Tab-separated table of C-alpha atoms in Angstrom:
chain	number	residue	atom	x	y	z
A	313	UNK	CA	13.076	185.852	231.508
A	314	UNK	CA	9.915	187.755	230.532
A	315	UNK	CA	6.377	185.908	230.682
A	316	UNK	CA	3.918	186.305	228.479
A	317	UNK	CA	0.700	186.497	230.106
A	318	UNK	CA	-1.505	187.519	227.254
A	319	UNK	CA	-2.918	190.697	226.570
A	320	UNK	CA	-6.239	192.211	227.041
A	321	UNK	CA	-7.338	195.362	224.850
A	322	UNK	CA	-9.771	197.988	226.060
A	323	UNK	CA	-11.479	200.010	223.443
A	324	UNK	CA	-10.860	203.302	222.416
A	325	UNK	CA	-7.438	203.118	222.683
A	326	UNK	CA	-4.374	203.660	220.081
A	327	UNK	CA	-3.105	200.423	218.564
A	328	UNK	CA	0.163	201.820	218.154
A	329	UNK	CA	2.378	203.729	220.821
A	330	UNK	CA	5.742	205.582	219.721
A	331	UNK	CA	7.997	205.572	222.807
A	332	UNK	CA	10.334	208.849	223.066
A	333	UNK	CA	12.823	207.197	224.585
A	334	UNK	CA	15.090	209.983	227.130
A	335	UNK	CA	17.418	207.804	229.165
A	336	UNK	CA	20.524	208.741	227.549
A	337	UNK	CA	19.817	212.847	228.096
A	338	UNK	CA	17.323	213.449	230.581
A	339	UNK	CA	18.360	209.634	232.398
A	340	UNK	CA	22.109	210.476	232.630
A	341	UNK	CA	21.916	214.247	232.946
A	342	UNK	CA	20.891	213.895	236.756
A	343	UNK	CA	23.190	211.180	237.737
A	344	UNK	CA	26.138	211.942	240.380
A	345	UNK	CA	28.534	209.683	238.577
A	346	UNK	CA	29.706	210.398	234.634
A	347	UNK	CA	28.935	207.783	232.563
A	348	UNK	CA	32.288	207.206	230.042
A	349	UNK	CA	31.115	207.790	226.375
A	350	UNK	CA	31.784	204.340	224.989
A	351	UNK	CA	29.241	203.241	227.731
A	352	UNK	CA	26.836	205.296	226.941
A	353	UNK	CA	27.829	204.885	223.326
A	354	UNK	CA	26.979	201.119	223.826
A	355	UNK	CA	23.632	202.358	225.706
A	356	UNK	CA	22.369	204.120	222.868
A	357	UNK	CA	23.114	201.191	220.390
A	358	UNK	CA	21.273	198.250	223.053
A	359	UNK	CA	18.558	200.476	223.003
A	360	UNK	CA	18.124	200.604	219.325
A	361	UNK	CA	18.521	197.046	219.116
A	362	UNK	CA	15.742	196.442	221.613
A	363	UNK	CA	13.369	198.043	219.294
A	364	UNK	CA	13.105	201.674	220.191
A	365	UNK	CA	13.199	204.218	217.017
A	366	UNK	CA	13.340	207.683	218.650
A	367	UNK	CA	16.187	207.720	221.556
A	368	UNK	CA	17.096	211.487	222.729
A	369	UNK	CA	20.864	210.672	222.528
A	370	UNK	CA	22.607	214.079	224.610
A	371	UNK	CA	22.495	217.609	224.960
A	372	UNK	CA	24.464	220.386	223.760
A	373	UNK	CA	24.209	222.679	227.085
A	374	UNK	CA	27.274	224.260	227.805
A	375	UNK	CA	29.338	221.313	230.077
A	376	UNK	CA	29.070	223.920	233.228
A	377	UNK	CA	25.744	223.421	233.750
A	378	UNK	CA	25.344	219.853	232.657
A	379	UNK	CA	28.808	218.300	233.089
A	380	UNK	CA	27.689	214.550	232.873
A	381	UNK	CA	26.929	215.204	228.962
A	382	UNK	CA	29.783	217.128	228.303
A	383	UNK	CA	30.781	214.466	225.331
A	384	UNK	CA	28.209	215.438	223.284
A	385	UNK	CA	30.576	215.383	220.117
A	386	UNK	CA	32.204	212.624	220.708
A	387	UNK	CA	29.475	210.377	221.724
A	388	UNK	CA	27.948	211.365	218.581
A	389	UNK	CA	30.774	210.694	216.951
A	390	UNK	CA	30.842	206.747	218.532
A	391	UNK	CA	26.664	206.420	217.810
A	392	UNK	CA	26.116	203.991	214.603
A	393	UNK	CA	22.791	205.625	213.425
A	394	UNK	CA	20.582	203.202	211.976
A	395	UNK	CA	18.043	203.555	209.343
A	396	UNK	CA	15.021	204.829	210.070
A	397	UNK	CA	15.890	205.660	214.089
A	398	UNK	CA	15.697	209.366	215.169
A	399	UNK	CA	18.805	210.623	217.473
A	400	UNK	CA	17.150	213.955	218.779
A	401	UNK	CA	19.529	215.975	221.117
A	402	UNK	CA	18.662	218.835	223.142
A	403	UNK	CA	19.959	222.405	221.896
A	404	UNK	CA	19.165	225.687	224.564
A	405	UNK	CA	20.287	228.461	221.741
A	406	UNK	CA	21.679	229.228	218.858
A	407	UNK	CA	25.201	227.673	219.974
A	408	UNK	CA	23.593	224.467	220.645
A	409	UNK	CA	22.208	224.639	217.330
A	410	UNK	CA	25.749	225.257	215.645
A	411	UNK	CA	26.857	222.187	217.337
A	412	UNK	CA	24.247	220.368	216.322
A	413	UNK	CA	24.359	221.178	212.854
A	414	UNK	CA	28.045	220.632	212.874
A	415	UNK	CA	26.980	216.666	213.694
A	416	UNK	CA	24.908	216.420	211.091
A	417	UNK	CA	21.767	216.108	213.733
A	418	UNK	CA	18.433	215.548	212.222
A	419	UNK	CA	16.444	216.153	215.069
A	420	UNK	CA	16.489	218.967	217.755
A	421	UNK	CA	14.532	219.505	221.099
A	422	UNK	CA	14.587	222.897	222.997
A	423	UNK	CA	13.363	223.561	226.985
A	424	UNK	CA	10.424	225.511	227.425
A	425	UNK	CA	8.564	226.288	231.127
A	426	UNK	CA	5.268	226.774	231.955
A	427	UNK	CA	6.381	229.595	235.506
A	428	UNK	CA	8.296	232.315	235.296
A	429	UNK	CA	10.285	230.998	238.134
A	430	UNK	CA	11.646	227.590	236.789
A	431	UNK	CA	12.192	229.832	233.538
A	432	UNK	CA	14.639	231.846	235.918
A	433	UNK	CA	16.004	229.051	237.270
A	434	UNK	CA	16.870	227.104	234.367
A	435	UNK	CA	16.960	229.073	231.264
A	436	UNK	CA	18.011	232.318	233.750
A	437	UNK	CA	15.361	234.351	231.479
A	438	UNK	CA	11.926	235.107	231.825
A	439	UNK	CA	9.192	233.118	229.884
A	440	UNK	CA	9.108	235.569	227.011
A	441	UNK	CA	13.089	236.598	226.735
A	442	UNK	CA	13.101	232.513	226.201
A	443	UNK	CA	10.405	232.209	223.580
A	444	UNK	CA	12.382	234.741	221.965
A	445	UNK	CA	15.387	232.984	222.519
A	446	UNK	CA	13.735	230.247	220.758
A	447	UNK	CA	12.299	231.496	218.107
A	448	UNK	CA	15.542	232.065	215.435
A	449	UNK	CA	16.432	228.321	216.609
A	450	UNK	CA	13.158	226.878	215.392
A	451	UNK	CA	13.540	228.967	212.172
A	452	UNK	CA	16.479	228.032	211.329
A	453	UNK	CA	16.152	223.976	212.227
A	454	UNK	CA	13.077	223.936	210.379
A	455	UNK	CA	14.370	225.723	207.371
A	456	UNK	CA	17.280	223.111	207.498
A	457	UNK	CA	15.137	220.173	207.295
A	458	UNK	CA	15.018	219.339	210.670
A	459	UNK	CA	12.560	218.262	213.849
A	460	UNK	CA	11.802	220.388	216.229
A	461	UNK	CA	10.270	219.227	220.218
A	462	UNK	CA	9.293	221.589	222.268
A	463	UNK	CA	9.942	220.652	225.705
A	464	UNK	CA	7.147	222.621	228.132
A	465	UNK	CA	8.103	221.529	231.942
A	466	UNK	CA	5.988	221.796	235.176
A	467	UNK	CA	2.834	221.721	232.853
A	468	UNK	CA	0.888	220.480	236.669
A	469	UNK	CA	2.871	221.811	239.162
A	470	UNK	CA	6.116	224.145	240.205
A	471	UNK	CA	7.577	223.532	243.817
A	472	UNK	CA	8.337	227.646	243.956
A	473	UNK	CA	5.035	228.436	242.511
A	474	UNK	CA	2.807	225.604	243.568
A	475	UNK	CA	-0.003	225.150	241.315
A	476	UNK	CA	-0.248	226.038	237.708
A	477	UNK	CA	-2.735	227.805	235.200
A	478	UNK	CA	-3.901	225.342	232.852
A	479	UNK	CA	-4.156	228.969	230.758
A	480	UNK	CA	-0.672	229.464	230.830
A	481	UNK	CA	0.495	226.435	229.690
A	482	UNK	CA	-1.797	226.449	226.601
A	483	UNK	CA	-0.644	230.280	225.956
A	484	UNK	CA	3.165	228.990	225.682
A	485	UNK	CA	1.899	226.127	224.072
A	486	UNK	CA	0.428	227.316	221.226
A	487	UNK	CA	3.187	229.594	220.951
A	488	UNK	CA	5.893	227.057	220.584
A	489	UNK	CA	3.832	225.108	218.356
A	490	UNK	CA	2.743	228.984	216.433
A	491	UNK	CA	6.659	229.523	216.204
A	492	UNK	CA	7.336	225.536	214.056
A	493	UNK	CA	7.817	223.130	216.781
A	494	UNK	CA	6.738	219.991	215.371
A	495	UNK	CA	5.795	218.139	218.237
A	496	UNK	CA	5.532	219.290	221.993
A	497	UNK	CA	6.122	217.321	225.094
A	498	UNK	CA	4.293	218.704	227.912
A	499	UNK	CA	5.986	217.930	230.773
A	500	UNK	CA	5.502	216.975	234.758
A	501	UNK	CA	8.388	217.687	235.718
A	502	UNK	CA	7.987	217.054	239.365
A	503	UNK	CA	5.523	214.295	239.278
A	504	UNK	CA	2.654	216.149	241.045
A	505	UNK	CA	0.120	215.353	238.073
A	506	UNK	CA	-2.998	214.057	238.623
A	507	UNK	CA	-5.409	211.958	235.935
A	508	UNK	CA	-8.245	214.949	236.299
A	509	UNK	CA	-5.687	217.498	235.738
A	510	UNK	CA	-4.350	215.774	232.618
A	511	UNK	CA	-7.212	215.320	231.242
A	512	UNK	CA	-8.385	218.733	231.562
A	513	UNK	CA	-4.937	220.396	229.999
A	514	UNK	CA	-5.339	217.948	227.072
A	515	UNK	CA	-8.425	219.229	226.235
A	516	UNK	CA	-8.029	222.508	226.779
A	517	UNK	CA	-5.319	221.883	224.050
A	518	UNK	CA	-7.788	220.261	221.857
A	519	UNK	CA	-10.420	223.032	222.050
A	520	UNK	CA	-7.449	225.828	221.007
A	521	UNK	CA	-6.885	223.624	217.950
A	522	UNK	CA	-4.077	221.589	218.791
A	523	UNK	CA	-4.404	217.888	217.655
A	524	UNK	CA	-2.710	214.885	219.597
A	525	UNK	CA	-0.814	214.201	217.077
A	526	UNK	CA	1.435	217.105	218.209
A	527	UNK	CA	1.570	216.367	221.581
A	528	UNK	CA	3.337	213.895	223.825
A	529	UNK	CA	3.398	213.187	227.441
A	530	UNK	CA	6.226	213.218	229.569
A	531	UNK	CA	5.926	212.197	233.693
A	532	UNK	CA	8.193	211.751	236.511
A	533	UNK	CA	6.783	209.461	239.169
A	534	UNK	CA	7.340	210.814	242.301
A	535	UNK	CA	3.827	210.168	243.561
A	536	UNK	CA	3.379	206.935	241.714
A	537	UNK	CA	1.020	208.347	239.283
A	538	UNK	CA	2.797	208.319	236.092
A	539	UNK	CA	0.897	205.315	233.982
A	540	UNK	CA	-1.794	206.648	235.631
A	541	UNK	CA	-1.665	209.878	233.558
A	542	UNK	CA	-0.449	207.957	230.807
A	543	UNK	CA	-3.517	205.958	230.740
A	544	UNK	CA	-5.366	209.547	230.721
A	545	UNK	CA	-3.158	210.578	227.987
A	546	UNK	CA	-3.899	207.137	225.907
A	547	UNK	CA	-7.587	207.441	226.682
A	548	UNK	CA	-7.297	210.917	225.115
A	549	UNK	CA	-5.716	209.927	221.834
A	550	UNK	CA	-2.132	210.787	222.935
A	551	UNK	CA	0.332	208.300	220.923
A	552	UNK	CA	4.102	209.640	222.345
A	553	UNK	CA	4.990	208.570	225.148
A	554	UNK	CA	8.866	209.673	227.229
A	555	UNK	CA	10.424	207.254	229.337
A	556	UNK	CA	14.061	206.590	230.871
A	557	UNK	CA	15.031	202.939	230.550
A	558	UNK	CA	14.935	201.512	234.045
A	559	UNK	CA	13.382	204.701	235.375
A	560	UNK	CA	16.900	206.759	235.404
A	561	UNK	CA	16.144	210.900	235.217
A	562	UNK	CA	15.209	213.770	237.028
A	563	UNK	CA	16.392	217.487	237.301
A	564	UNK	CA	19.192	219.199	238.414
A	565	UNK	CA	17.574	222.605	238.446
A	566	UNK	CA	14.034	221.176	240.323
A	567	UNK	CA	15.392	218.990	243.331
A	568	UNK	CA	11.857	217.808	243.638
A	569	UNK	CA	12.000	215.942	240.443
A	570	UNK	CA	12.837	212.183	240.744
A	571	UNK	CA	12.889	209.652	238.335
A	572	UNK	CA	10.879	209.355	234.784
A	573	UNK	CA	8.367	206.733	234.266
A	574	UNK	CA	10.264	203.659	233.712
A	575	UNK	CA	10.205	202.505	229.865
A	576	UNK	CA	9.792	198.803	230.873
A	577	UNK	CA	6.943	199.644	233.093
A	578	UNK	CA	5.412	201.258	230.076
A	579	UNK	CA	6.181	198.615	227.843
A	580	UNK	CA	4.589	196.269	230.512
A	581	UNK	CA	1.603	198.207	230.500
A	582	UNK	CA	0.748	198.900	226.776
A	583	UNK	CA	1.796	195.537	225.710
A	584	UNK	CA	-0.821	193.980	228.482
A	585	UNK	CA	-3.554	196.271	226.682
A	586	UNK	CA	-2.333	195.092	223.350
A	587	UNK	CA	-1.195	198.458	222.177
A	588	UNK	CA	2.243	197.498	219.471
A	589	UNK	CA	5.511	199.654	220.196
A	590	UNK	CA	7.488	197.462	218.927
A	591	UNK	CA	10.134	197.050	221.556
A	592	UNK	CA	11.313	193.496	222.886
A	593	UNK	CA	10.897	193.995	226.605
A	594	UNK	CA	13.696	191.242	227.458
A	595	UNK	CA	16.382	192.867	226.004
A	596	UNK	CA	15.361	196.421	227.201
A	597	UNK	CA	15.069	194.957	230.868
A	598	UNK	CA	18.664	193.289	230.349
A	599	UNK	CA	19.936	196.666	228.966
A	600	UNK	CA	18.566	198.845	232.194
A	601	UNK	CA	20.277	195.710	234.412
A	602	UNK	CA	23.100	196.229	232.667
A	603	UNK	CA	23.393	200.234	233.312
A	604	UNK	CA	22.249	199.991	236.899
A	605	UNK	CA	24.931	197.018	237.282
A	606	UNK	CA	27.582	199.709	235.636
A	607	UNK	CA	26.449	202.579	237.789
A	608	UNK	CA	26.394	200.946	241.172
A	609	UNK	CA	22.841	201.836	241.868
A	610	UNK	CA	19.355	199.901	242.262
A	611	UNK	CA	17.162	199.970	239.090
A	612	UNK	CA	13.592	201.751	239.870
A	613	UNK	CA	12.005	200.280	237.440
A	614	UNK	CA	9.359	197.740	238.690
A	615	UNK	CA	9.613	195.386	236.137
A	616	UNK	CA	13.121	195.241	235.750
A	617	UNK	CA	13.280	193.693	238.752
A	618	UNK	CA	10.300	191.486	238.703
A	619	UNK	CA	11.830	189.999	235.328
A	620	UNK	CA	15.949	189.263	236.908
C-alpha cells in the first residue's frame, strides 16, 4: 500500500505535469511474448482509471515489422474511450493514416530520427525522403481535426553514429514542428542522455523559437539517468512527460535501447515535489503488478516493487 510521506516543492518548477503515457505501444511493442487484445484492452482501461488522460494506445505499422501490435483494429475496437482522455496511436505513412481514420482516431503520432542511420534502419529512408514522407500525413491529420506528435529519436546519442549534433536535431525539429506537428517528443532513445546535454538541446530549442509548450521529453534509462533529465527538463519549463507503466519499452530496431522511465517512478518523483498529475499511484502500481504478473517477467520499475 502506498505511503504518503509528504511532499516538498522546490521553486521554479511546473505545478502541473501531463504524463504521455506509452506502455501500451512503445511498452508492448518490444516484448518477446504477444499480449492477447482483451488484455491489453483491459490495460488501456486500468490505466485510464488510475488517472492518466493521454495513453498512446497501438500502432498502425504494418504487423511484419511490429507483430506484437498487429490488433490494432480490434483493440481499438474493445477500448471504451472516455471523455476527455486522448488515445493517440502511432501512424508511419499515409496507410497508417487510412487506418487510423477508419477508427475514428483523434490523435496521431509519427517517428522521426535525428541520424541518417537509425532513419535507414527504421523508416529504411533517409532523413529527408522521411520528412517528406511525413509531410502529406501531417496535412491531412491536421486538416481533419486531428493531433499530431512528432516523435524525434536518438536526440543524445546513436549507437552506429555515436554522438549527435545538437544542430541537427533542432534542424529536423523545427521542421516537423514548420510542417503542423503539434507537439514534439524528443527522444533518448538509448538512454545515453546526460542533464548538461539536455539542458543545452532545450535551449537551443528555445533560442530558434520553439516554446516548451511544444515539447515533451521522452527517456529510456539504461544508464539510470532518466529523472535525472527529467528534472532538467522540469527545471526548464518542460510539462510532458513519456513513461511505460512499470518501466516496460524499448526498441526493436536499436538493441541498445532498454526500458522507458518507469511511470510510477515518475509519479513518485513529481508527487514528492508537489507537482499535480493527477494519477493515483496505488492503482497504477497494482496495474504494472498486474501486467508483469500476466507476462511472466520482473517489473523494473523501482517503486512498484517498493510498494507490493
Amino acid at each position: 500500500m502506498a505511503v504518503d510521506y509528504g511532499t516538498t516543492p522546490l521553486p521554479n518548477l511546473p505545478g502541473h505535469v501531463t504524463i504521455c503515457e506509452v506502455g501500451p505501444r512503445d511498452g508492448l511493442q518490444n516484448e518477446s511474448t504477444v499480449v492477447p487484445v482483451e488484455i491489453k484492452a483491459e490495460f488501456v482501461a486500468r490505466l485510464v482509471d488510475a488517472g492518466h488522460r493521454v495513453v498512446e494506445t497501438t500502432s498502425f505499422v504494418h504487423p511484419k515489422w511490429v507483430p506484437q501490435l498487429a490488433d490494432a483494429e480490434e483493440l481499438l475496437s474493445q477500448v471504451e474511450r472516455v471523455s476527455g482522455v486522448r488515445y493517440p496511436v502511432l501512424v508511419p505513412n499515409e496507410h497508417g493514416l487510412e487506418r487510423a481514420l477508419a477508427r475514428d482516431v483523434r490523435d496521431i503520432a509519427i517517428f522521426a530520427s535525428a541520424t541518417e542511420t537509425f532513419a535507414q534502419r527504421n523508416l529504411n529512408r533517409s532523413i529527408e525522403q522521411s520528412l517528406e514522407m511525413f509531410a502529406p500525413v501531417i496535412a491531412r491529420a491536421r486538416a481533419a481535426g486531428i493531433g499530431v506528435r512528432g516523435y524525434l529519436s536518438m536526440c543524445f546519442g546513436d549507437p552506429w553514429e555515436g554522438e549527435v549534433s545538437r544542430q541537427q536535431v533542432v534542424r529536423i525539429a523545427t521542421q516537423l514542428l514548420d510542417a503542423g506537428c503539434t507537439e514534439l517528443s524528443l527522444g533518448d532513445t538509448i538512454g545515453v542522455a546526460t542533464p548538461g546535454q539536455v539542458d543545452a538541446l532545450l535551449r537551443d530549442l528555445f533560442e530558434v523559437g520553439v516554446s516548451a509548450d511544444q515539447i515533451a521529453v521522452h527517456f529510456h534509462d539504461t544508464y539510470g539517468q532518466a529523472l535525472t533529465n527529467t528534472f532538467v527538463a522540469l527545471q526548464r519549463g518542460i510539462t510532458t512527460i513519456d513513461a511505460s507503466a512499470g518501466g516496460l519499452g524499448g526498441c526493436p530496431y536499436a538493441g541498445s535501447a532498454t526500458g522507458n522511465l518507469a511511470t510510477e517512478d515518475l509519479v513518485w518523483h513529481l508527487h514528492g515535489l508537489g507537482i499535480d498529475t493527477g494519477i493515483d499511484l496505488q492503482k497504477l502500481v497494482e496495474t504494472s503488478a498486474w501486467l508483469v504478473g500476466y507476462m511472466g517477467r520482473t517489473c523494473l520499475a523501482r517503486t512498484v516493487a517498493a510498494l507490493t
